[in-house]
Amino acid sequence: MNPEKKCAPDSPIKIYDASGDLSKRWFVYYFNLEGKRIKVYGGINRGKTKAERREIAEALLEEIHLYAEYKLIRHLRLYLESKRKTLRHRTYNSYSSRFNRFKSWYRGQTMNGLQAQAFLDYQVEVRGLGPTSVNMLRTFMSTAYIWMIKRGHEKENPFAGTEKLKANPEPARYFQPHQIKILQNVISKESPELWLFCQFLYYTFIRPAELRRLRIGDIVFSSQQIYIPSSKSKNKKSQHVAIPRAFWGVVQENFAHLPSHLYIFGKGGEPGEQQIGINYMGNIHRPILRRLGFSSDYKLYSWKHTGCVMAVRAGCSMKDLQIQLRHHSLDQVDQYIRQLNADDLGGFADRFPGI
């Protein structure tokens, strides 16, 4: 029997255990491409107890399940599994989601450039995916094909010539000074730990996901800095950022007396042994924004953008911003500031002569 040819990829594969009756024959079954039920015994009934039969049946079920998938899907799954140990949990979940998008679309057709483009177009036209998400999906598939080609599973990369969509993602809007005062008044009273989290984003430009991973030992009290190891940084580089004087006293008061192994923001928002949940702070912050009338353009990430805008308007140099933002070039800083519409034109407006 060749399960790969006979078993429909979407067919459920189940165990028939005769309600535990050992006097009857147990088997694993599925439906082929024509809808006919196929039984596979595979030595199940050599088991003398229910537990032994169940163990043999489950192993057979797993074997058939693997061979029931199309070859391309099996090879993509191997690629996905090869990345499990090197990716952060959240990133791996994103990869899994992209894999599942392709798996749900694919029906065994030969993949070429036209089919690859059809898959991407389907995500836009039918699934309503935005340009940035489609481009990330395109990159995932192309990288997976490169991996498969190197291992002899595939010969060509059909995604190499597909269209990359123009994406102009709008960054989260920054808060204006009067909005900061409103939010400070509400958040500091309702959730002091959230307000402390917001201040970290505002003053240090550390990303929320990075801040979740930092421990008190990463605060360098001797030099008024925070060390961000490569294992915790988005750009995979070990770097330091400054803690501005305006925030330094708050940091000392809250963390100088605590053990270095604790997370800065542990479970429940307080310093602790366990890392804070991915969406914990966002789930507190978002309802407050909406209750106060802020649109969905404002997010937790807005505090990082707000800090950068205020630094620009306070006259901080581009080089200082580059170091604090951990950007690789001044051009990248300039592009970031322009995206925020935060070009420092205040001096120009004040000094421009009248006629």
mmCIF file of C-alpha atoms in Angstrom:
data_model
loop_
_atom_site.group_PDB
_atom_site.id
_atom_site.type_symbol
_atom_site.label_atom_id
_atom_site.label_comp_id
_atom_site.label_asym_id
_atom_site.label_seq_id
_atom_site.Cartn_x
_atom_site.Cartn_y
_atom_site.Cartn_z
ATOM 1 C CA MET A 1 0.000 0.000 0.000
ATOM 2 C CA ASN A 2 1.214 3.511 -0.790
ATOM 3 C CA PRO A 3 -0.608 5.844 1.637
ATOM 4 C CA GLU A 4 0.745 8.902 -0.151
ATOM 5 C CA LYS A 5 -1.208 8.010 -3.300
ATOM 6 C CA LYS A 6 -4.298 6.604 -1.647
ATOM 7 C CA CYS A 7 -4.924 8.954 1.266
ATOM 8 C CA ALA A 8 -6.563 12.326 0.675
ATOM 9 C CA PRO A 9 -4.401 14.996 2.388
ATOM 10 C CA ASP A 10 -7.369 16.505 4.236
ATOM 11 C CA SER A 11 -8.819 13.130 5.311
ATOM 12 C CA PRO A 12 -9.060 12.539 9.069
ATOM 13 C CA ILE A 13 -7.085 9.445 10.100
ATOM 14 C CA LYS A 14 -8.715 7.615 12.987
ATOM 15 C CA ILE A 15 -8.381 4.537 15.164
ATOM 16 C CA TYR A 16 -11.184 1.978 15.374
ATOM 17 C CA ASP A 17 -10.875 0.253 18.753
ATOM 18 C CA ALA A 18 -14.180 -1.690 18.865
ATOM 19 C CA SER A 19 -15.006 0.149 22.093
ATOM 20 C CA GLY A 20 -12.110 -1.631 23.769
ATOM 21 C CA ASP A 21 -13.226 -5.138 22.825
ATOM 22 C CA LEU A 22 -10.086 -7.291 22.389
ATOM 23 C CA SER A 23 -12.061 -10.096 20.743
ATOM 24 C CA LYS A 24 -12.616 -7.883 17.705
ATOM 25 C CA ARG A 25 -10.078 -6.583 15.174
ATOM 26 C CA TRP A 26 -8.830 -3.037 15.654
ATOM 27 C CA PHE A 27 -7.595 -0.928 12.745
ATOM 28 C CA VAL A 28 -6.679 2.562 11.577
ATOM 29 C CA TYR A 29 -8.763 4.027 8.780
ATOM 30 C CA TYR A 30 -8.937 7.029 6.461
ATOM 31 C CA PHE A 31 -10.598 7.966 3.177
ATOM 32 C CA ASN A 32 -8.817 7.983 -0.168
ATOM 33 C CA LEU A 33 -9.137 10.551 -2.955
ATOM 34 C CA GLU A 34 -12.285 8.811 -4.242
ATOM 35 C CA GLY A 35 -13.920 8.913 -0.816
ATOM 36 C CA LYS A 36 -13.517 5.180 -0.122
ATOM 37 C CA ARG A 37 -12.675 4.134 3.425
ATOM 38 C CA ILE A 38 -9.295 2.390 3.687
ATOM 39 C CA LYS A 39 -8.502 0.114 6.645
ATOM 40 C CA VAL A 40 -4.938 -0.488 7.846
ATOM 41 C CA TYR A 41 -4.294 -3.188 10.462
ATOM 42 C CA GLY A 42 -0.489 -2.974 10.668
ATOM 43 C CA GLY A 43 0.011 -5.471 13.478
ATOM 44 C CA ILE A 44 -2.332 -3.687 15.877
ATOM 45 C CA ASN A 45 -4.093 -6.887 16.863
ATOM 46 C CA ARG A 46 -0.887 -8.551 18.028
ATOM 47 C CA GLY A 47 -1.258 -6.424 21.142
ATOM 48 C CA LYS A 48 -2.547 -8.525 24.035
ATOM 49 C CA THR A 49 -3.868 -5.625 26.112
ATOM 50 C CA LYS A 50 -5.810 -2.464 25.326
ATOM 51 C CA ALA A 51 -2.738 -0.366 26.143
ATOM 52 C CA GLU A 52 -0.515 -2.396 23.784
ATOM 53 C CA ARG A 53 -3.011 -2.167 20.920
ATOM 54 C CA ARG A 54 -3.488 1.563 21.509
ATOM 55 C CA GLU A 55 0.274 2.145 21.426
ATOM 56 C CA ILE A 56 0.698 0.240 18.125
ATOM 57 C CA ALA A 57 -2.347 1.973 16.603
ATOM 58 C CA GLU A 58 -1.135 5.453 17.544
ATOM 59 C CA ALA A 59 2.296 4.780 16.024
ATOM 60 C CA LEU A 60 0.618 3.562 12.822
ATOM 61 C CA LEU A 61 -1.681 6.571 12.778
ATOM 62 C CA GLU A 62 1.293 8.926 13.017
ATOM 63 C CA GLU A 63 3.121 7.091 10.205
ATOM 64 C CA ILE A 64 0.126 7.274 7.872
ATOM 65 C CA HIS A 65 -0.490 10.901 8.811
ATOM 66 C CA LEU A 66 3.020 11.862 7.743
ATOM 67 C CA TYR A 67 2.783 10.035 4.421
ATOM 68 C CA ALA A 68 -0.710 11.345 3.783
ATOM 69 C CA GLU A 69 0.622 14.846 3.293
ATOM 70 C CA TYR A 70 1.866 16.020 -0.064
ATOM 71 C CA LYS A 71 5.632 15.776 -0.474
ATOM 72 C CA LEU A 72 6.035 19.550 -0.657
ATOM 73 C CA ILE A 73 4.118 20.019 2.589
ATOM 74 C CA ARG A 74 6.258 17.364 4.294
ATOM 75 C CA HIS A 75 9.431 19.099 3.161
ATOM 76 C CA LEU A 76 8.125 22.489 4.309
ATOM 77 C CA ARG A 77 7.358 20.926 7.669
ATOM 78 C CA LEU A 78 10.948 19.695 7.881
ATOM 79 C CA TYR A 79 12.152 23.233 7.174
ATOM 80 C CA LEU A 80 9.877 24.585 9.880
ATOM 81 C CA GLU A 81 11.134 22.055 12.401
ATOM 82 C CA SER A 82 14.738 22.902 11.521
ATOM 83 C CA LYS A 83 14.074 26.465 12.689
ATOM 84 C CA ARG A 84 12.446 25.563 16.006
ATOM 85 C CA LYS A 85 15.611 25.669 18.109
ATOM 86 C CA THR A 86 17.009 28.886 16.609
ATOM 87 C CA LEU A 87 13.897 31.063 16.662
ATOM 88 C CA ARG A 88 12.219 32.779 19.559
ATOM 89 C CA HIS A 89 8.867 31.267 20.458
ATOM 90 C CA ARG A 90 6.860 34.153 19.035
ATOM 91 C CA THR A 91 8.826 34.153 15.762
ATOM 92 C CA TYR A 92 8.415 30.396 15.403
ATOM 93 C CA ASN A 93 4.667 30.811 15.833
ATOM 94 C CA SER A 94 4.692 33.393 13.026
ATOM 95 C CA TYR A 95 6.545 30.928 10.796
ATOM 96 C CA SER A 96 4.008 28.230 11.667
ATOM 97 C CA SER A 97 1.171 30.564 10.721
ATOM 98 C CA ARG A 98 2.729 31.195 7.290
ATOM 99 C CA PHE A 99 3.284 27.481 6.794
ATOM 100 C CA ASN A 100 -0.383 26.834 7.617
ATOM 101 C CA ARG A 101 -1.503 29.494 5.130
ATOM 102 C CA PHE A 102 0.301 27.687 2.345
ATOM 103 C CA LYS A 103 -0.823 24.253 3.511
ATOM 104 C CA SER A 104 -4.496 25.283 3.483
ATOM 105 C CA TRP A 105 -4.140 26.662 -0.072
ATOM 106 C CA TYR A 106 -2.009 23.923 -1.667
ATOM 107 C CA ARG A 107 -3.731 21.032 -3.425
ATOM 108 C CA GLY A 108 -0.839 19.121 -4.970
ATOM 109 C CA GLN A 109 -0.265 21.254 -8.040
ATOM 110 C CA THR A 110 3.208 21.667 -9.538
ATOM 111 C CA MET A 111 4.660 24.864 -8.148
ATOM 112 C CA ASN A 112 6.100 27.281 -10.696
ATOM 113 C CA GLY A 113 6.305 31.057 -10.892
ATOM 114 C CA LEU A 114 2.683 31.404 -11.966
ATOM 115 C CA GLN A 115 1.417 29.202 -9.145
ATOM 116 C CA ALA A 116 3.572 31.005 -6.588
ATOM 117 C CA GLN A 117 2.187 34.367 -7.714
ATOM 118 C CA ALA A 118 -1.342 32.927 -7.658
ATOM 119 C CA PHE A 119 -0.831 31.905 -4.040
ATOM 120 C CA LEU A 120 0.301 35.410 -3.055
ATOM 121 C CA ASP A 121 -2.510 37.062 -5.028
ATOM 122 C CA TYR A 122 -5.002 34.793 -3.256
ATOM 123 C CA GLN A 123 -3.777 36.076 0.107
ATOM 124 C CA VAL A 124 -4.446 39.653 -0.992
ATOM 125 C CA GLU A 125 -7.659 39.254 -2.965
ATOM 126 C CA VAL A 126 -9.424 36.552 -0.944
ATOM 127 C CA ARG A 127 -7.851 36.514 2.503
ATOM 128 C CA GLY A 128 -7.421 40.302 2.702
ATOM 129 C CA LEU A 129 -3.781 40.224 3.799
ATOM 130 C CA GLY A 130 -1.915 43.548 3.762
ATOM 131 C CA PRO A 131 1.251 44.258 1.739
ATOM 132 C CA THR A 132 3.643 43.866 4.656
ATOM 133 C CA SER A 133 2.177 40.499 5.686
ATOM 134 C CA VAL A 134 2.209 39.231 2.095
ATOM 135 C CA ASN A 135 5.838 40.272 1.673
ATOM 136 C CA MET A 136 6.767 38.424 4.867
ATOM 137 C CA LEU A 137 4.898 35.349 3.588
ATOM 138 C CA ARG A 138 6.754 35.631 0.276
ATOM 139 C CA THR A 139 10.103 35.799 2.106
ATOM 140 C CA PHE A 140 9.209 32.775 4.234
ATOM 141 C CA MET A 141 8.346 30.655 1.211
ATOM 142 C CA SER A 142 11.393 31.764 -0.774
ATOM 143 C CA THR A 143 13.743 31.048 2.137
ATOM 144 C CA ALA A 144 12.100 27.651 2.668
ATOM 145 C CA TYR A 145 12.643 26.774 -0.997
ATOM 146 C CA ILE A 146 16.314 27.746 -0.760
ATOM 147 C CA TRP A 147 16.629 25.372 2.222
ATOM 148 C CA MET A 148 14.822 22.578 0.350
ATOM 149 C CA ILE A 149 16.930 23.041 -2.807
ATOM 150 C CA LYS A 150 20.153 22.682 -0.814
ATOM 151 C CA ARG A 151 18.896 19.358 0.538
ATOM 152 C CA GLY A 152 17.727 18.006 -2.803
ATOM 153 C CA HIS A 153 14.006 18.186 -2.060
ATOM 154 C CA GLU A 154 13.286 20.801 -4.755
ATOM 155 C CA LYS A 155 15.074 21.988 -7.899
ATOM 156 C CA GLU A 156 13.884 25.569 -8.357
ATOM 157 C CA ASN A 157 12.532 28.424 -6.249
ATOM 158 C CA PRO A 158 9.178 29.486 -7.770
ATOM 159 C CA PHE A 159 8.947 32.475 -5.414
ATOM 160 C CA ALA A 160 12.217 34.035 -6.621
ATOM 161 C CA GLY A 161 10.509 36.021 -9.366
ATOM 162 C CA THR A 162 7.257 36.868 -7.612
ATOM 163 C CA GLU A 163 6.135 40.440 -7.095
ATOM 164 C CA LYS A 164 7.115 42.241 -3.914
ATOM 165 C CA LEU A 165 4.308 44.578 -2.913
ATOM 166 C CA LYS A 166 4.910 48.214 -2.056
ATOM 167 C CA ALA A 167 4.312 48.579 1.633
ATOM 168 C CA ASN A 168 4.153 51.900 3.421
ATOM 169 C CA PRO A 169 3.257 50.895 6.964
ATOM 170 C CA GLU A 170 2.110 53.764 9.129
ATOM 171 C CA PRO A 171 3.958 53.790 12.458
ATOM 172 C CA ALA A 172 2.008 54.170 15.660
ATOM 173 C CA ARG A 173 1.284 57.853 16.298
ATOM 174 C CA TYR A 174 3.231 59.648 19.001
ATOM 175 C CA PHE A 175 1.553 61.409 21.914
ATOM 176 C CA GLN A 176 1.548 65.195 22.094
ATOM 177 C CA PRO A 177 2.504 66.921 25.389
ATOM 178 C CA HIS A 178 -1.080 67.552 26.498
ATOM 179 C CA GLN A 179 -1.948 63.914 25.729
ATOM 180 C CA ILE A 180 1.025 62.709 27.768
ATOM 181 C CA LYS A 181 -0.284 64.589 30.811
ATOM 182 C CA ILE A 182 -3.752 63.067 30.449
ATOM 183 C CA LEU A 183 -2.359 59.551 30.101
ATOM 184 C CA GLN A 184 0.138 59.978 32.931
ATOM 185 C CA ASN A 185 -2.620 61.079 35.291
ATOM 186 C CA VAL A 186 -4.836 58.087 34.449
ATOM 187 C CA ILE A 187 -2.278 55.296 33.983
ATOM 188 C CA SER A 188 -0.148 56.152 37.024
ATOM 189 C CA LYS A 189 -3.235 55.860 39.251
ATOM 190 C CA GLU A 190 -4.874 52.824 37.647
ATOM 191 C CA SER A 191 -1.770 50.769 36.859
ATOM 192 C CA PRO A 192 1.565 52.014 38.310
ATOM 193 C CA GLU A 193 3.432 49.057 36.781
ATOM 194 C CA LEU A 194 2.122 49.977 33.317
ATOM 195 C CA TRP A 195 3.175 53.592 33.816
ATOM 196 C CA LEU A 196 6.679 52.407 34.735
ATOM 197 C CA PHE A 197 6.718 50.250 31.587
ATOM 198 C CA CYS A 198 5.651 53.259 29.475
ATOM 199 C CA GLN A 199 8.438 55.355 30.971
ATOM 200 C CA PHE A 200 11.023 52.753 30.013
ATOM 201 C CA LEU A 201 9.800 52.876 26.413
ATOM 202 C CA TYR A 202 9.738 56.678 26.409
ATOM 203 C CA TYR A 203 13.161 57.303 27.935
ATOM 204 C CA THR A 204 15.255 54.409 26.622
ATOM 205 C CA PHE A 205 13.661 53.654 23.192
ATOM 206 C CA ILE A 206 13.737 49.946 24.091
ATOM 207 C CA ARG A 207 11.087 47.960 22.228
ATOM 208 C CA PRO A 208 8.283 46.382 24.300
ATOM 209 C CA ALA A 209 9.264 42.825 23.315
ATOM 210 C CA GLU A 210 12.888 43.496 24.320
ATOM 211 C CA LEU A 211 11.878 45.048 27.634
ATOM 212 C CA ARG A 212 9.955 41.906 28.535
ATOM 213 C CA ARG A 213 13.188 39.885 28.309
ATOM 214 C CA LEU A 214 15.400 42.133 30.413
ATOM 215 C CA ARG A 215 16.450 41.362 33.977
ATOM 216 C CA ILE A 216 17.505 43.730 36.732
ATOM 217 C CA GLY A 217 21.068 42.520 36.164
ATOM 218 C CA ASP A 218 20.936 44.159 32.726
ATOM 219 C CA ILE A 219 20.705 47.583 34.382
ATOM 220 C CA VAL A 220 24.273 48.912 34.667
ATOM 221 C CA PHE A 221 23.981 51.097 37.768
ATOM 222 C CA SER A 222 27.646 52.132 37.642
ATOM 223 C CA SER A 223 27.283 53.833 34.249
ATOM 224 C CA GLN A 224 23.553 54.736 34.196
ATOM 225 C CA GLN A 225 22.871 52.415 31.255
ATOM 226 C CA ILE A 226 20.898 49.345 30.246
ATOM 227 C CA TYR A 227 22.717 46.463 28.570
ATOM 228 C CA ILE A 228 20.676 44.682 25.897
ATOM 229 C CA PRO A 229 22.283 41.308 25.092
ATOM 230 C CA SER A 230 22.090 39.962 21.549
ATOM 231 C CA SER A 231 19.863 37.131 22.772
ATOM 232 C CA LYS A 232 17.257 39.688 23.868
ATOM 233 C CA SER A 233 17.646 42.268 21.107
ATOM 234 C CA LYS A 234 15.611 42.501 17.916
ATOM 235 C CA ASN A 235 18.700 43.220 15.804
ATOM 236 C CA LYS A 236 20.673 40.344 17.429
ATOM 237 C CA LYS A 237 23.399 42.752 18.580
ATOM 238 C CA SER A 238 24.630 43.369 22.118
ATOM 239 C CA GLN A 239 24.375 47.097 22.825
ATOM 240 C CA HIS A 240 23.956 49.653 25.606
ATOM 241 C CA VAL A 241 21.436 52.476 25.871
ATOM 242 C CA ALA A 242 21.546 55.440 28.229
ATOM 243 C CA ILE A 243 19.074 56.023 31.049
ATOM 244 C CA PRO A 244 18.335 59.778 30.915
ATOM 245 C CA ARG A 245 18.809 61.767 34.114
ATOM 246 C CA ALA A 246 15.083 62.528 34.229
ATOM 247 C CA PHE A 247 14.356 58.793 34.632
ATOM 248 C CA TRP A 248 17.433 57.635 36.508
ATOM 249 C CA GLY A 249 16.035 58.340 39.977
ATOM 250 C CA VAL A 250 12.932 56.258 39.234
ATOM 251 C CA VAL A 251 15.066 53.325 38.097
ATOM 252 C CA GLN A 252 17.265 53.464 41.198
ATOM 253 C CA GLU A 253 14.301 53.695 43.550
ATOM 254 C CA ASN A 254 12.506 50.713 41.998
ATOM 255 C CA PHE A 255 15.335 48.295 41.207
ATOM 256 C CA ALA A 256 18.674 49.091 42.917
ATOM 257 C CA HIS A 257 17.784 47.024 46.009
ATOM 258 C CA LEU A 258 16.486 43.946 44.151
ATOM 259 C CA PRO A 259 18.295 40.704 43.110
ATOM 260 C CA SER A 260 19.824 40.851 39.652
ATOM 261 C CA HIS A 261 18.263 37.588 38.388
ATOM 262 C CA LEU A 262 14.687 38.910 38.551
ATOM 263 C CA TYR A 263 12.950 40.119 35.421
ATOM 264 C CA ILE A 264 12.434 43.897 35.449
ATOM 265 C CA PHE A 265 8.816 43.173 34.581
ATOM 266 C CA GLY A 266 7.844 39.757 35.829
ATOM 267 C CA LYS A 267 4.514 38.007 35.983
ATOM 268 C CA GLY A 268 1.796 40.480 36.953
ATOM 269 C CA GLY A 269 3.955 43.458 36.035
ATOM 270 C CA GLU A 270 6.149 43.383 39.146
ATOM 271 C CA PRO A 271 9.826 42.292 39.250
ATOM 272 C CA GLY A 272 9.821 38.517 39.448
ATOM 273 C CA GLU A 273 11.139 35.084 38.586
ATOM 274 C CA GLN A 274 8.798 34.543 35.635
ATOM 275 C CA GLN A 275 8.744 36.625 32.456
ATOM 276 C CA ILE A 276 5.727 38.852 31.942
ATOM 277 C CA GLY A 277 3.188 37.678 29.361
ATOM 278 C CA ILE A 278 3.534 38.908 25.771
ATOM 279 C CA ASN A 279 0.303 40.908 25.753
ATOM 280 C CA TYR A 280 -0.002 41.714 29.453
ATOM 281 C CA MET A 281 0.863 45.422 29.286
ATOM 282 C CA GLY A 282 -0.845 45.953 25.943
ATOM 283 C CA ASN A 283 -4.060 44.457 27.266
ATOM 284 C CA ILE A 284 -4.109 47.021 30.084
ATOM 285 C CA HIS A 285 -2.953 49.946 27.948
ATOM 286 C CA ARG A 286 -5.343 49.485 25.018
ATOM 287 C CA PRO A 287 -8.644 49.808 26.933
ATOM 288 C CA ILE A 288 -7.384 52.949 28.649
ATOM 289 C CA LEU A 289 -6.579 54.525 25.282
ATOM 290 C CA ARG A 290 -9.963 53.664 23.845
ATOM 291 C CA ARG A 291 -11.803 54.865 26.954
ATOM 292 C CA LEU A 292 -10.032 58.221 26.686
ATOM 293 C CA GLY A 293 -10.964 58.542 23.008
ATOM 294 C CA PHE A 294 -7.632 57.685 21.380
ATOM 295 C CA SER A 295 -7.921 56.031 17.961
ATOM 296 C CA SER A 296 -6.360 52.682 17.023
ATOM 297 C CA ASP A 297 -3.400 54.635 15.569
ATOM 298 C CA TYR A 298 -2.153 55.006 19.156
ATOM 299 C CA LYS A 299 -0.554 51.957 20.736
ATOM 300 C CA LEU A 300 1.790 50.934 23.532
ATOM 301 C CA TYR A 301 4.615 51.321 20.998
ATOM 302 C CA SER A 302 3.633 54.995 20.715
ATOM 303 C CA TRP A 303 5.634 55.730 23.866
ATOM 304 C CA LYS A 304 8.898 54.810 22.121
ATOM 305 C CA HIS A 305 8.010 57.079 19.186
ATOM 306 C CA THR A 306 6.994 59.848 21.596
ATOM 307 C CA GLY A 307 10.339 59.713 23.360
ATOM 308 C CA CYS A 308 12.172 60.019 20.060
ATOM 309 C CA VAL A 309 10.047 62.962 18.921
ATOM 310 C CA MET A 310 10.585 64.802 22.209
ATOM 311 C CA ALA A 311 14.332 64.169 21.999
ATOM 312 C CA VAL A 312 14.422 65.640 18.474
ATOM 313 C CA ARG A 313 12.517 68.724 19.558
ATOM 314 C CA ALA A 314 14.762 69.125 22.597
ATOM 315 C CA GLY A 315 17.757 69.412 20.256
ATOM 316 C CA CYS A 316 19.396 65.999 20.755
ATOM 317 C CA SER A 317 21.924 65.302 18.016
ATOM 318 C CA MET A 318 21.314 62.758 15.262
ATOM 319 C CA LYS A 319 24.357 60.787 16.461
ATOM 320 C CA ASP A 320 22.976 60.556 20.001
ATOM 321 C CA LEU A 321 19.653 59.402 18.602
ATOM 322 C CA GLN A 322 21.372 56.781 16.457
ATOM 323 C CA ILE A 323 23.137 55.300 19.490
ATOM 324 C CA GLN A 324 20.014 55.329 21.655
ATOM 325 C CA LEU A 325 17.800 53.922 18.881
ATOM 326 C CA ARG A 326 20.490 51.348 18.029
ATOM 327 C CA HIS A 327 20.155 52.097 14.333
ATOM 328 C CA HIS A 328 23.010 51.103 12.037
ATOM 329 C CA SER A 329 23.263 54.469 10.253
ATOM 330 C CA LEU A 330 22.272 58.115 10.426
ATOM 331 C CA ASP A 331 20.228 57.612 7.258
ATOM 332 C CA GLN A 332 18.117 55.058 9.088
ATOM 333 C CA VAL A 333 17.551 57.541 11.918
ATOM 334 C CA ASP A 334 16.576 60.223 9.423
ATOM 335 C CA GLN A 335 14.095 57.895 7.734
ATOM 336 C CA TYR A 336 12.626 56.911 11.111
ATOM 337 C CA ILE A 337 12.135 60.543 12.127
ATOM 338 C CA ARG A 338 10.543 61.427 8.801
ATOM 339 C CA GLN A 339 8.134 58.497 9.140
ATOM 340 C CA LEU A 340 7.003 59.994 12.434
ATOM 341 C CA ASN A 341 6.635 63.438 10.826
ATOM 342 C CA ALA A 342 8.936 64.663 13.562
ATOM 343 C CA ASP A 343 11.441 66.683 11.511
ATOM 344 C CA ASP A 344 12.739 69.438 13.763
ATOM 345 C CA LEU A 345 11.365 72.465 11.918
ATOM 346 C CA GLY A 346 10.554 74.478 15.019
ATOM 347 C CA GLY A 347 13.690 76.604 14.717
ATOM 348 C CA PHE A 348 13.060 77.189 11.020
ATOM 349 C CA ALA A 349 9.523 78.374 11.711
ATOM 350 C CA ASP A 350 10.677 80.754 14.451
ATOM 351 C CA ARG A 351 13.622 82.255 12.567
ATOM 352 C CA PHE A 352 12.127 82.657 9.084
ATOM 353 C CA PRO A 353 12.076 86.418 8.328
ATOM 354 C CA GLY A 354 8.964 88.294 7.312
ATOM 355 C CA ILE A 355 8.719 90.482 4.207
#
